[in-house]
Amino acid sequence: MTHTMHTAAASAEWADLDLLTAARGWVRRLVALLETLPFTEQTARIAREYLAEAGPAHEAFDRFAQLDPAEQQRQLLLWQRVAS
């Protein structure tokens, strides 16, 4: 998920939240596909795409988790305003 309204500074600040949101979407699609049988090529494709993003998403989560709770909340509130 990319927000075209970001400024350069905001883009850098919100890049991790954008990445985490995209990863959440991949997980949702993958879980929905894994709940149906038989598995299809689309299931395999979505799984490969998610795994390709898993490393960067994990790193983004680690960076975000290291922020103090007040900064996490501030970033989330500002990011949500831009996303809406």
PDB file of C-alpha atoms in Angstrom:
ATOM      1  CA  MET A   1       0.000   0.000   0.000  1.00  0.00           C
ATOM      2  CA  THR A   2       1.557   3.242  -1.103  1.00  0.00           C
ATOM      3  CA  HIS A   3       0.232   6.636  -0.125  1.00  0.00           C
ATOM      4  CA  THR A   4       0.927   9.178  -2.838  1.00  0.00           C
ATOM      5  CA  MET A   5       0.152  12.091  -0.507  1.00  0.00           C
ATOM      6  CA  HIS A   6       3.239  11.524   1.656  1.00  0.00           C
ATOM      7  CA  THR A   7       5.915  14.165   1.797  1.00  0.00           C
ATOM      8  CA  ALA A   8       9.509  12.951   1.586  1.00  0.00           C
ATOM      9  CA  ALA A   9       9.926  13.086   5.367  1.00  0.00           C
ATOM     10  CA  ALA A  10       6.569  11.462   5.999  1.00  0.00           C
ATOM     11  CA  SER A  11       7.304   8.744   3.440  1.00  0.00           C
ATOM     12  CA  ALA A  12      10.451   7.801   5.300  1.00  0.00           C
ATOM     13  CA  GLU A  13       8.608   7.874   8.623  1.00  0.00           C
ATOM     14  CA  TRP A  14       5.642   5.854   7.362  1.00  0.00           C
ATOM     15  CA  ALA A  15       7.470   3.433   5.087  1.00  0.00           C
ATOM     16  CA  ASP A  16       7.445   0.763   7.800  1.00  0.00           C
ATOM     17  CA  LEU A  17       3.707   1.191   8.387  1.00  0.00           C
ATOM     18  CA  ASP A  18       3.062   0.946   4.652  1.00  0.00           C
ATOM     19  CA  LEU A  19       5.126  -2.235   4.507  1.00  0.00           C
ATOM     20  CA  LEU A  20       3.359  -3.750   7.523  1.00  0.00           C
ATOM     21  CA  THR A  21      -0.041  -2.935   6.038  1.00  0.00           C
ATOM     22  CA  ALA A  22       0.928  -4.589   2.763  1.00  0.00           C
ATOM     23  CA  ALA A  23       2.190  -7.662   4.629  1.00  0.00           C
ATOM     24  CA  ARG A  24      -1.090  -7.858   6.543  1.00  0.00           C
ATOM     25  CA  GLY A  25      -2.929  -7.907   3.221  1.00  0.00           C
ATOM     26  CA  TRP A  26      -0.699 -10.716   1.935  1.00  0.00           C
ATOM     27  CA  VAL A  27      -1.357 -12.744   5.103  1.00  0.00           C
ATOM     28  CA  ARG A  28      -5.118 -12.267   4.827  1.00  0.00           C
ATOM     29  CA  ARG A  29      -5.145 -13.391   1.197  1.00  0.00           C
ATOM     30  CA  LEU A  30      -2.863 -16.327   1.937  1.00  0.00           C
ATOM     31  CA  VAL A  31      -4.940 -17.531   4.907  1.00  0.00           C
ATOM     32  CA  ALA A  32      -8.129 -17.333   2.850  1.00  0.00           C
ATOM     33  CA  LEU A  33      -6.524 -19.362   0.072  1.00  0.00           C
ATOM     34  CA  LEU A  34      -5.047 -21.921   2.470  1.00  0.00           C
ATOM     35  CA  GLU A  35      -8.488 -22.552   3.949  1.00  0.00           C
ATOM     36  CA  THR A  36      -9.736 -23.836   0.603  1.00  0.00           C
ATOM     37  CA  LEU A  37      -8.774 -27.079  -1.051  1.00  0.00           C
ATOM     38  CA  PRO A  38      -7.354 -28.009  -3.412  1.00  0.00           C
ATOM     39  CA  PHE A  39      -4.476 -25.579  -3.408  1.00  0.00           C
ATOM     40  CA  THR A  40      -4.093 -23.786  -6.709  1.00  0.00           C
ATOM     41  CA  GLU A  41      -1.277 -22.056  -8.527  1.00  0.00           C
ATOM     42  CA  GLN A  42      -2.699 -18.785  -7.166  1.00  0.00           C
ATOM     43  CA  THR A  43      -2.170 -20.105  -3.619  1.00  0.00           C
ATOM     44  CA  ALA A  44       1.453 -20.907  -4.421  1.00  0.00           C
ATOM     45  CA  ARG A  45       1.949 -17.512  -6.087  1.00  0.00           C
ATOM     46  CA  ILE A  46       0.536 -15.592  -3.118  1.00  0.00           C
ATOM     47  CA  ALA A  47       2.648 -17.683  -0.723  1.00  0.00           C
ATOM     48  CA  ARG A  48       5.814 -16.932  -2.723  1.00  0.00           C
ATOM     49  CA  GLU A  49       4.981 -13.225  -2.835  1.00  0.00           C
ATOM     50  CA  TYR A  50       4.373 -13.149   0.910  1.00  0.00           C
ATOM     51  CA  LEU A  51       7.631 -14.951   1.627  1.00  0.00           C
ATOM     52  CA  ALA A  52       9.472 -12.457  -0.573  1.00  0.00           C
ATOM     53  CA  GLU A  53       8.127  -9.656   1.646  1.00  0.00           C
ATOM     54  CA  ALA A  54       8.492 -11.503   4.955  1.00  0.00           C
ATOM     55  CA  GLY A  55      12.067 -10.354   5.641  1.00  0.00           C
ATOM     56  CA  PRO A  56      11.450  -6.648   5.040  1.00  0.00           C
ATOM     57  CA  ALA A  57       8.136  -6.833   6.956  1.00  0.00           C
ATOM     58  CA  HIS A  58       9.873  -8.495   9.904  1.00  0.00           C
ATOM     59  CA  GLU A  59      12.520  -5.778   9.928  1.00  0.00           C
ATOM     60  CA  ALA A  60       9.834  -3.074   9.742  1.00  0.00           C
ATOM     61  CA  PHE A  61       7.996  -4.652  12.668  1.00  0.00           C
ATOM     62  CA  ASP A  62      11.192  -4.770  14.716  1.00  0.00           C
ATOM     63  CA  ARG A  63      11.880  -1.082  14.036  1.00  0.00           C
ATOM     64  CA  PHE A  64       8.322  -0.068  14.881  1.00  0.00           C
ATOM     65  CA  ALA A  65       8.279  -2.205  18.043  1.00  0.00           C
ATOM     66  CA  GLN A  66      11.425  -0.435  19.278  1.00  0.00           C
ATOM     67  CA  LEU A  67       9.676   2.946  19.264  1.00  0.00           C
ATOM     68  CA  ASP A  68       8.250   4.117  22.559  1.00  0.00           C
ATOM     69  CA  PRO A  69       4.450   3.683  22.830  1.00  0.00           C
ATOM     70  CA  ALA A  70       3.753   7.414  22.478  1.00  0.00           C
ATOM     71  CA  GLU A  71       5.719   7.576  19.200  1.00  0.00           C
ATOM     72  CA  GLN A  72       4.015   4.430  17.918  1.00  0.00           C
ATOM     73  CA  GLN A  73       0.623   5.998  18.622  1.00  0.00           C
ATOM     74  CA  ARG A  74       1.626   9.315  17.036  1.00  0.00           C
ATOM     75  CA  GLN A  75       2.815   7.615  13.860  1.00  0.00           C
ATOM     76  CA  LEU A  76      -0.276   5.405  13.659  1.00  0.00           C
ATOM     77  CA  LEU A  77      -2.661   8.327  14.053  1.00  0.00           C
ATOM     78  CA  LEU A  78      -0.910  10.426  11.418  1.00  0.00           C
ATOM     79  CA  TRP A  79      -0.594   7.476   9.049  1.00  0.00           C
ATOM     80  CA  GLN A  80      -4.284   6.649   9.422  1.00  0.00           C
ATOM     81  CA  ARG A  81      -5.225  10.223   8.532  1.00  0.00           C
ATOM     82  CA  VAL A  82      -3.231   9.998   5.328  1.00  0.00           C
ATOM     83  CA  ALA A  83      -4.621   6.545   4.534  1.00  0.00           C
ATOM     84  CA  SER A  84      -8.242   7.689   4.808  1.00  0.00           C
TER      85      SER A  84
END
